[in-house]
Amino acid sequence: MRLVIQALTLSALVLATQVASLPKAHAQKASATKDSIVWGVNNAPPFHITDGYYANQGVCDVMIDAFQRALPDVEQRIEYYPQGRIAAQIRQGENLCFPCMIRNVSPAEIVTYSDRVLEYPAHGIITRPELAKEFTKQFGNPVDLVELLKQRNYRFAQPMGRRYGDLQPYIERFLLNTEHFSEVSGKDANANMLAMVNARRVDFVIDYPMLLNYHNQVLPIDLVFIPILQNQATHVEGAVGCPPTAWGKRAIELINQAIPQVRQDDAFQAAKDRWLLLQNP
């Protein structure tokens, strides 16, 4: 009888130990599955500004701050990578979201988009003042980009990995793999691209007016922005892009819940006013 009682007592002790360990295991599991967002950031002023007088004041830097305020219970961190690596990691299903993507009709297996966070003015041509006069005289104002590209008389540059939505097919058809096309790489690709225009190494680039707004403040350049006929009536939808994985879809769910609050955030509103409105000299 004593052996039976001892066996029962031992079994009860083991069971009690197992039960006592359940909350700890559950807590560890909860910790492992805590909601999180990892923001992939690259140096691309004025979207993201990593150094200098305006460091961390880019429109997308301020947008991330607004999401952190709107989602205080979600673990959020920022990781810095070149733009090409961010895109590659999202395609490969890594736990990384890009805060400022063009919301388009990319296949669902490549990226999952949030709802619209902001709107950018349409891409336009950035060039030297004398060429702006030449372009508008020959190709109208807004400039007929197709007619300009068909001439194949003007040198064009774009940052490596950068694409321009509905305008990209025209660039690829008329300029890609020709002597008039250049790609600019490196951390300061946008600044170097505009410096090339200013130094007459290339004749024009295509980008948002906000890019010129920023560089007019930090570089001694004399460039102007002119609209493009093919997209003048459109606005570009900016959204967050995450991988189409379970983690990415959950991140987008959280982001979508916060977007109304983010869009009303005072600091974010001020950043949009600073950078998105055209400020041609």
Tab-separated table of C-alpha atoms in Angstrom:
chain	number	residue	atom	x	y	z
A	1	MET	CA	0.000	0.000	0.000
A	2	ARG	CA	2.832	2.411	0.823
A	3	LEU	CA	4.313	1.844	-2.631
A	4	VAL	CA	0.976	2.625	-4.274
A	5	ILE	CA	0.622	5.862	-2.270
A	6	GLN	CA	4.164	6.877	-3.089
A	7	ALA	CA	3.517	6.201	-6.792
A	8	LEU	CA	0.350	8.299	-6.703
A	9	THR	CA	2.157	11.075	-4.886
A	10	LEU	CA	4.954	11.055	-7.422
A	11	SER	CA	2.461	11.150	-10.301
A	12	ALA	CA	0.676	14.099	-8.711
A	13	LEU	CA	3.984	15.919	-8.295
A	14	VAL	CA	4.895	15.393	-11.942
A	15	LEU	CA	1.438	16.553	-13.057
A	16	ALA	CA	1.655	19.627	-10.836
A	17	THR	CA	5.072	20.459	-12.259
A	18	GLN	CA	3.753	20.130	-15.816
A	19	VAL	CA	0.747	22.333	-15.051
A	20	ALA	CA	2.947	24.930	-13.390
A	21	SER	CA	5.127	25.084	-16.478
A	22	LEU	CA	2.216	25.736	-18.841
A	23	PRO	CA	1.856	29.515	-18.223
A	24	LYS	CA	5.580	30.006	-18.804
A	25	ALA	CA	5.494	28.046	-22.069
A	26	HIS	CA	2.378	29.945	-23.120
A	27	ALA	CA	4.104	33.258	-22.333
A	28	GLN	CA	7.120	32.219	-24.386
A	29	LYS	CA	4.851	31.306	-27.309
A	30	ALA	CA	2.968	34.615	-26.995
A	31	SER	CA	6.262	36.491	-26.932
A	32	ALA	CA	7.458	34.651	-30.031
A	33	THR	CA	4.273	35.552	-31.922
A	34	LYS	CA	3.989	39.172	-30.792
A	35	ASP	CA	2.892	41.486	-33.596
A	36	SER	CA	5.798	43.267	-35.225
A	37	ILE	CA	6.633	45.491	-38.183
A	38	VAL	CA	10.135	45.803	-39.587
A	39	TRP	CA	10.599	48.924	-41.708
A	40	GLY	CA	13.156	48.733	-44.526
A	41	VAL	CA	14.646	52.188	-45.113
A	42	ASN	CA	17.104	53.450	-47.732
A	43	ASN	CA	18.762	56.828	-48.193
A	44	ALA	CA	16.533	58.547	-50.744
A	45	PRO	CA	15.835	62.198	-49.854
A	46	PRO	CA	13.277	63.543	-49.325
A	47	PHE	CA	11.497	60.194	-48.822
A	48	HIS	CA	14.097	59.079	-46.297
A	49	ILE	CA	16.902	61.381	-45.162
A	50	THR	CA	19.596	59.589	-43.176
A	51	ASP	CA	22.062	62.412	-42.550
A	52	GLY	CA	22.630	66.138	-42.797
A	53	TYR	CA	20.526	69.075	-41.649
A	54	TYR	CA	17.213	67.357	-42.506
A	55	ALA	CA	18.154	63.925	-41.102
A	56	ASN	CA	15.088	61.841	-40.176
A	57	GLN	CA	12.751	64.555	-41.501
A	58	GLY	CA	11.925	62.917	-44.829
A	59	VAL	CA	8.234	62.425	-45.546
A	60	CYS	CA	8.552	58.651	-45.103
A	61	ASP	CA	10.692	59.005	-41.958
A	62	VAL	CA	7.935	61.094	-40.402
A	63	MET	CA	5.348	58.614	-41.658
A	64	ILE	CA	7.092	55.769	-39.796
A	65	ASP	CA	7.104	57.929	-36.643
A	66	ALA	CA	3.356	58.397	-37.083
A	67	PHE	CA	2.806	54.630	-37.382
A	68	GLN	CA	4.827	54.113	-34.207
A	69	ARG	CA	2.577	56.586	-32.403
A	70	ALA	CA	-0.551	54.986	-33.843
A	71	LEU	CA	0.525	51.413	-32.987
A	72	PRO	CA	2.239	51.689	-29.586
A	73	ASP	CA	1.632	48.020	-28.725
A	74	VAL	CA	3.249	46.710	-31.912
A	75	GLU	CA	6.971	46.035	-31.860
A	76	GLN	CA	8.515	48.186	-34.613
A	77	ARG	CA	12.107	48.638	-35.726
A	78	ILE	CA	13.960	50.185	-38.650
A	79	GLU	CA	16.623	48.459	-40.740
A	80	TYR	CA	18.730	50.301	-43.328
A	81	TYR	CA	19.458	48.696	-46.703
A	82	PRO	CA	20.030	49.826	-50.321
A	83	GLN	CA	16.796	50.083	-52.279
A	84	GLY	CA	17.588	47.041	-54.424
A	85	ARG	CA	18.159	44.857	-51.381
A	86	ILE	CA	14.887	45.953	-49.788
A	87	ALA	CA	13.011	44.956	-52.945
A	88	ALA	CA	14.854	41.625	-53.112
A	89	GLN	CA	14.108	40.787	-49.477
A	90	ILE	CA	10.411	41.501	-49.928
A	91	ARG	CA	10.325	39.314	-53.055
A	92	GLN	CA	12.054	36.541	-51.076
A	93	GLY	CA	9.470	36.727	-48.287
A	94	GLU	CA	11.708	38.213	-45.605
A	95	ASN	CA	10.042	39.988	-42.685
A	96	LEU	CA	10.458	43.506	-44.046
A	97	CYS	CA	8.067	46.248	-45.185
A	98	PHE	CA	8.899	49.206	-47.417
A	99	PRO	CA	7.012	52.274	-46.132
A	100	CYS	CA	6.795	54.291	-49.350
A	101	MET	CA	5.934	52.231	-52.410
A	102	ILE	CA	3.896	53.081	-55.481
A	103	ARG	CA	0.616	51.239	-55.071
A	104	ASN	CA	-0.008	49.540	-58.396
A	105	VAL	CA	-1.193	46.257	-59.827
A	106	SER	CA	1.879	44.169	-59.023
A	107	PRO	CA	1.004	40.463	-58.795
A	108	ALA	CA	-0.079	39.422	-55.307
A	109	GLU	CA	2.713	36.863	-55.084
A	110	ILE	CA	5.331	39.651	-55.217
A	111	VAL	CA	4.082	42.207	-52.693
A	112	THR	CA	1.057	42.935	-50.505
A	113	TYR	CA	0.059	46.602	-50.407
A	114	SER	CA	-1.617	48.560	-47.669
A	115	ASP	CA	-4.405	51.004	-48.315
A	116	ARG	CA	-3.340	54.408	-49.647
A	117	VAL	CA	-1.335	56.398	-47.126
A	118	LEU	CA	-0.615	59.491	-49.237
A	119	GLU	CA	-0.637	60.784	-52.802
A	120	TYR	CA	2.346	62.060	-54.707
A	121	PRO	CA	2.063	64.552	-57.551
A	122	ALA	CA	2.775	62.886	-60.886
A	123	HIS	CA	6.319	62.338	-62.104
A	124	GLY	CA	7.677	65.046	-64.368
A	125	ILE	CA	10.870	66.071	-66.142
A	126	ILE	CA	13.697	67.732	-64.210
A	127	THR	CA	16.161	69.542	-66.417
A	128	ARG	CA	18.155	72.731	-66.922
A	129	PRO	CA	16.169	75.949	-67.550
A	130	GLU	CA	17.402	76.363	-71.129
A	131	LEU	CA	16.446	72.775	-71.984
A	132	ALA	CA	13.053	73.249	-70.346
A	133	LYS	CA	12.398	76.052	-72.832
A	134	GLU	CA	13.598	73.851	-75.693
A	135	PHE	CA	11.457	70.906	-74.597
A	136	THR	CA	8.265	72.943	-74.172
A	137	LYS	CA	8.816	74.685	-77.507
A	138	GLN	CA	9.280	71.409	-79.396
A	139	PHE	CA	7.058	69.026	-77.438
A	140	GLY	CA	4.468	71.217	-75.732
A	141	ASN	CA	3.714	72.069	-72.138
A	142	PRO	CA	3.034	69.579	-70.596
A	143	VAL	CA	5.802	67.838	-72.558
A	144	ASP	CA	4.837	64.949	-74.816
A	145	LEU	CA	7.349	62.458	-73.415
A	146	VAL	CA	6.927	59.955	-76.245
A	147	GLU	CA	7.792	62.561	-78.869
A	148	LEU	CA	10.791	63.695	-76.815
A	149	LEU	CA	12.105	60.149	-76.390
A	150	LYS	CA	11.555	59.275	-80.044
A	151	GLN	CA	14.060	61.978	-80.988
A	152	ARG	CA	16.836	60.064	-79.203
A	153	ASN	CA	18.774	63.337	-78.970
A	154	TYR	CA	18.795	63.773	-75.207
A	155	ARG	CA	20.700	61.913	-72.511
A	156	PHE	CA	18.679	60.452	-69.644
A	157	ALA	CA	19.594	58.928	-66.267
A	158	GLN	CA	17.736	57.108	-63.517
A	159	PRO	CA	18.791	55.498	-60.232
A	160	MET	CA	19.486	51.786	-60.428
A	161	GLY	CA	16.380	49.822	-59.549
A	162	ARG	CA	14.085	52.834	-59.870
A	163	ARG	CA	10.915	52.571	-61.956
A	164	TYR	CA	8.388	55.197	-63.065
A	165	GLY	CA	5.024	53.466	-63.265
A	166	ASP	CA	3.134	54.074	-66.508
A	167	LEU	CA	6.092	55.993	-67.972
A	168	GLN	CA	8.545	53.129	-67.604
A	169	PRO	CA	7.541	51.290	-70.826
A	170	TYR	CA	8.334	54.416	-72.865
A	171	ILE	CA	11.799	54.659	-71.305
A	172	GLU	CA	12.492	51.001	-71.960
A	173	ARG	CA	11.245	51.180	-75.527
A	174	PHE	CA	13.146	54.273	-76.646
A	175	LEU	CA	16.159	54.614	-74.327
A	176	LEU	CA	17.118	51.369	-72.616
A	177	ASN	CA	20.377	49.865	-73.945
A	178	THR	CA	21.205	52.994	-75.945
A	179	GLU	CA	24.047	55.453	-75.494
A	180	HIS	CA	21.504	58.008	-74.230
A	181	PHE	CA	20.595	55.941	-71.150
A	182	SER	CA	22.507	55.818	-67.847
A	183	GLU	CA	21.853	54.197	-64.490
A	184	VAL	CA	23.174	55.801	-61.327
A	185	SER	CA	24.030	53.623	-58.325
A	186	GLY	CA	25.142	54.202	-54.769
A	187	LYS	CA	23.789	55.679	-51.559
A	188	ASP	CA	23.463	59.185	-53.021
A	189	ALA	CA	22.077	58.154	-56.404
A	190	ASN	CA	19.353	60.826	-56.470
A	191	ALA	CA	21.749	63.654	-55.615
A	192	ASN	CA	24.325	62.378	-58.093
A	193	MET	CA	21.673	62.106	-60.798
A	194	LEU	CA	20.652	65.753	-60.395
A	195	ALA	CA	24.280	66.846	-60.192
A	196	MET	CA	24.847	65.109	-63.550
A	197	VAL	CA	22.027	67.137	-65.092
A	198	ASN	CA	23.399	70.336	-63.608
A	199	ALA	CA	26.908	69.494	-64.907
A	200	ARG	CA	25.529	68.734	-68.404
A	201	ARG	CA	26.578	65.086	-68.265
A	202	VAL	CA	22.938	64.113	-68.876
A	203	ASP	CA	20.080	66.272	-70.123
A	204	PHE	CA	17.087	65.269	-68.030
A	205	VAL	CA	15.703	62.897	-65.457
A	206	ILE	CA	12.179	61.929	-64.421
A	207	ASP	CA	11.030	62.177	-60.823
A	208	TYR	CA	8.621	63.735	-58.379
A	209	PRO	CA	8.665	67.503	-57.845
A	210	MET	CA	9.514	66.780	-54.203
A	211	LEU	CA	12.953	65.545	-55.255
A	212	LEU	CA	13.716	68.932	-56.775
A	213	ASN	CA	12.224	70.707	-53.750
A	214	TYR	CA	14.711	68.972	-51.498
A	215	HIS	CA	17.804	69.351	-53.629
A	216	ASN	CA	17.099	73.014	-54.348
A	217	GLN	CA	17.594	73.497	-50.603
A	218	VAL	CA	20.784	71.466	-50.148
A	219	LEU	CA	22.648	71.685	-53.469
A	220	PRO	CA	23.815	74.656	-55.563
A	221	ILE	CA	21.783	73.582	-58.608
A	222	ASP	CA	19.657	75.500	-61.087
A	223	LEU	CA	17.093	73.008	-62.350
A	224	VAL	CA	13.354	73.172	-63.043
A	225	PHE	CA	10.421	70.774	-63.121
A	226	ILE	CA	8.018	70.497	-66.070
A	227	PRO	CA	4.949	68.220	-66.253
A	228	ILE	CA	4.503	65.323	-68.688
A	229	LEU	CA	1.509	65.002	-71.005
A	230	GLN	CA	1.104	61.248	-70.550
A	231	ASN	CA	0.529	61.413	-66.787
A	232	GLN	CA	-0.323	65.027	-65.930
A	233	ALA	CA	-3.851	64.198	-64.769
A	234	THR	CA	-2.822	61.365	-62.471
A	235	HIS	CA	-1.661	61.167	-58.899
A	236	VAL	CA	0.571	58.408	-57.642
A	237	GLU	CA	-0.774	56.418	-54.705
A	238	GLY	CA	1.763	55.848	-51.956
A	239	ALA	CA	1.346	52.772	-49.768
A	240	VAL	CA	3.265	50.379	-47.546
A	241	GLY	CA	4.452	47.184	-49.217
A	242	CYS	CA	5.119	43.936	-47.323
A	243	PRO	CA	5.808	40.359	-48.451
A	244	PRO	CA	2.766	38.185	-49.256
A	245	THR	CA	3.489	35.903	-46.307
A	246	ALA	CA	1.483	35.326	-43.138
A	247	TRP	CA	3.764	37.808	-41.345
A	248	GLY	CA	3.421	40.374	-44.137
A	249	LYS	CA	-0.350	40.080	-44.329
A	250	ARG	CA	-0.639	40.546	-40.571
A	251	ALA	CA	1.629	43.593	-40.770
A	252	ILE	CA	-0.588	45.068	-43.514
A	253	GLU	CA	-3.683	44.381	-41.405
A	254	LEU	CA	-2.177	46.372	-38.536
A	255	ILE	CA	-0.969	49.131	-40.857
A	256	ASN	CA	-4.403	49.500	-42.465
A	257	GLN	CA	-5.986	49.860	-39.020
A	258	ALA	CA	-3.596	52.728	-38.244
A	259	ILE	CA	-3.728	54.589	-41.571
A	260	PRO	CA	-6.675	56.892	-40.675
A	261	GLN	CA	-4.807	58.085	-37.584
A	262	VAL	CA	-1.509	58.393	-39.463
A	263	ARG	CA	-3.087	60.525	-42.184
A	264	GLN	CA	-4.333	62.951	-39.535
A	265	ASP	CA	-1.003	63.077	-37.688
A	266	ASP	CA	0.135	66.716	-37.377
A	267	ALA	CA	3.833	66.014	-37.935
A	268	PHE	CA	3.061	63.890	-41.002
A	269	GLN	CA	0.809	66.613	-42.402
A	270	ALA	CA	3.613	69.158	-41.958
A	271	ALA	CA	6.142	66.885	-43.703
A	272	LYS	CA	3.806	66.453	-46.667
A	273	ASP	CA	3.341	70.205	-46.962
A	274	ARG	CA	7.101	70.761	-46.791
A	275	TRP	CA	8.134	68.271	-49.460
A	276	LEU	CA	5.224	67.384	-51.753
A	277	LEU	CA	4.171	70.829	-52.963
A	278	LEU	CA	6.083	72.048	-56.032
A	279	GLN	CA	8.510	74.870	-55.285
A	280	ASN	CA	10.039	75.689	-58.665
A	281	PRO	CA	12.473	78.617	-58.373
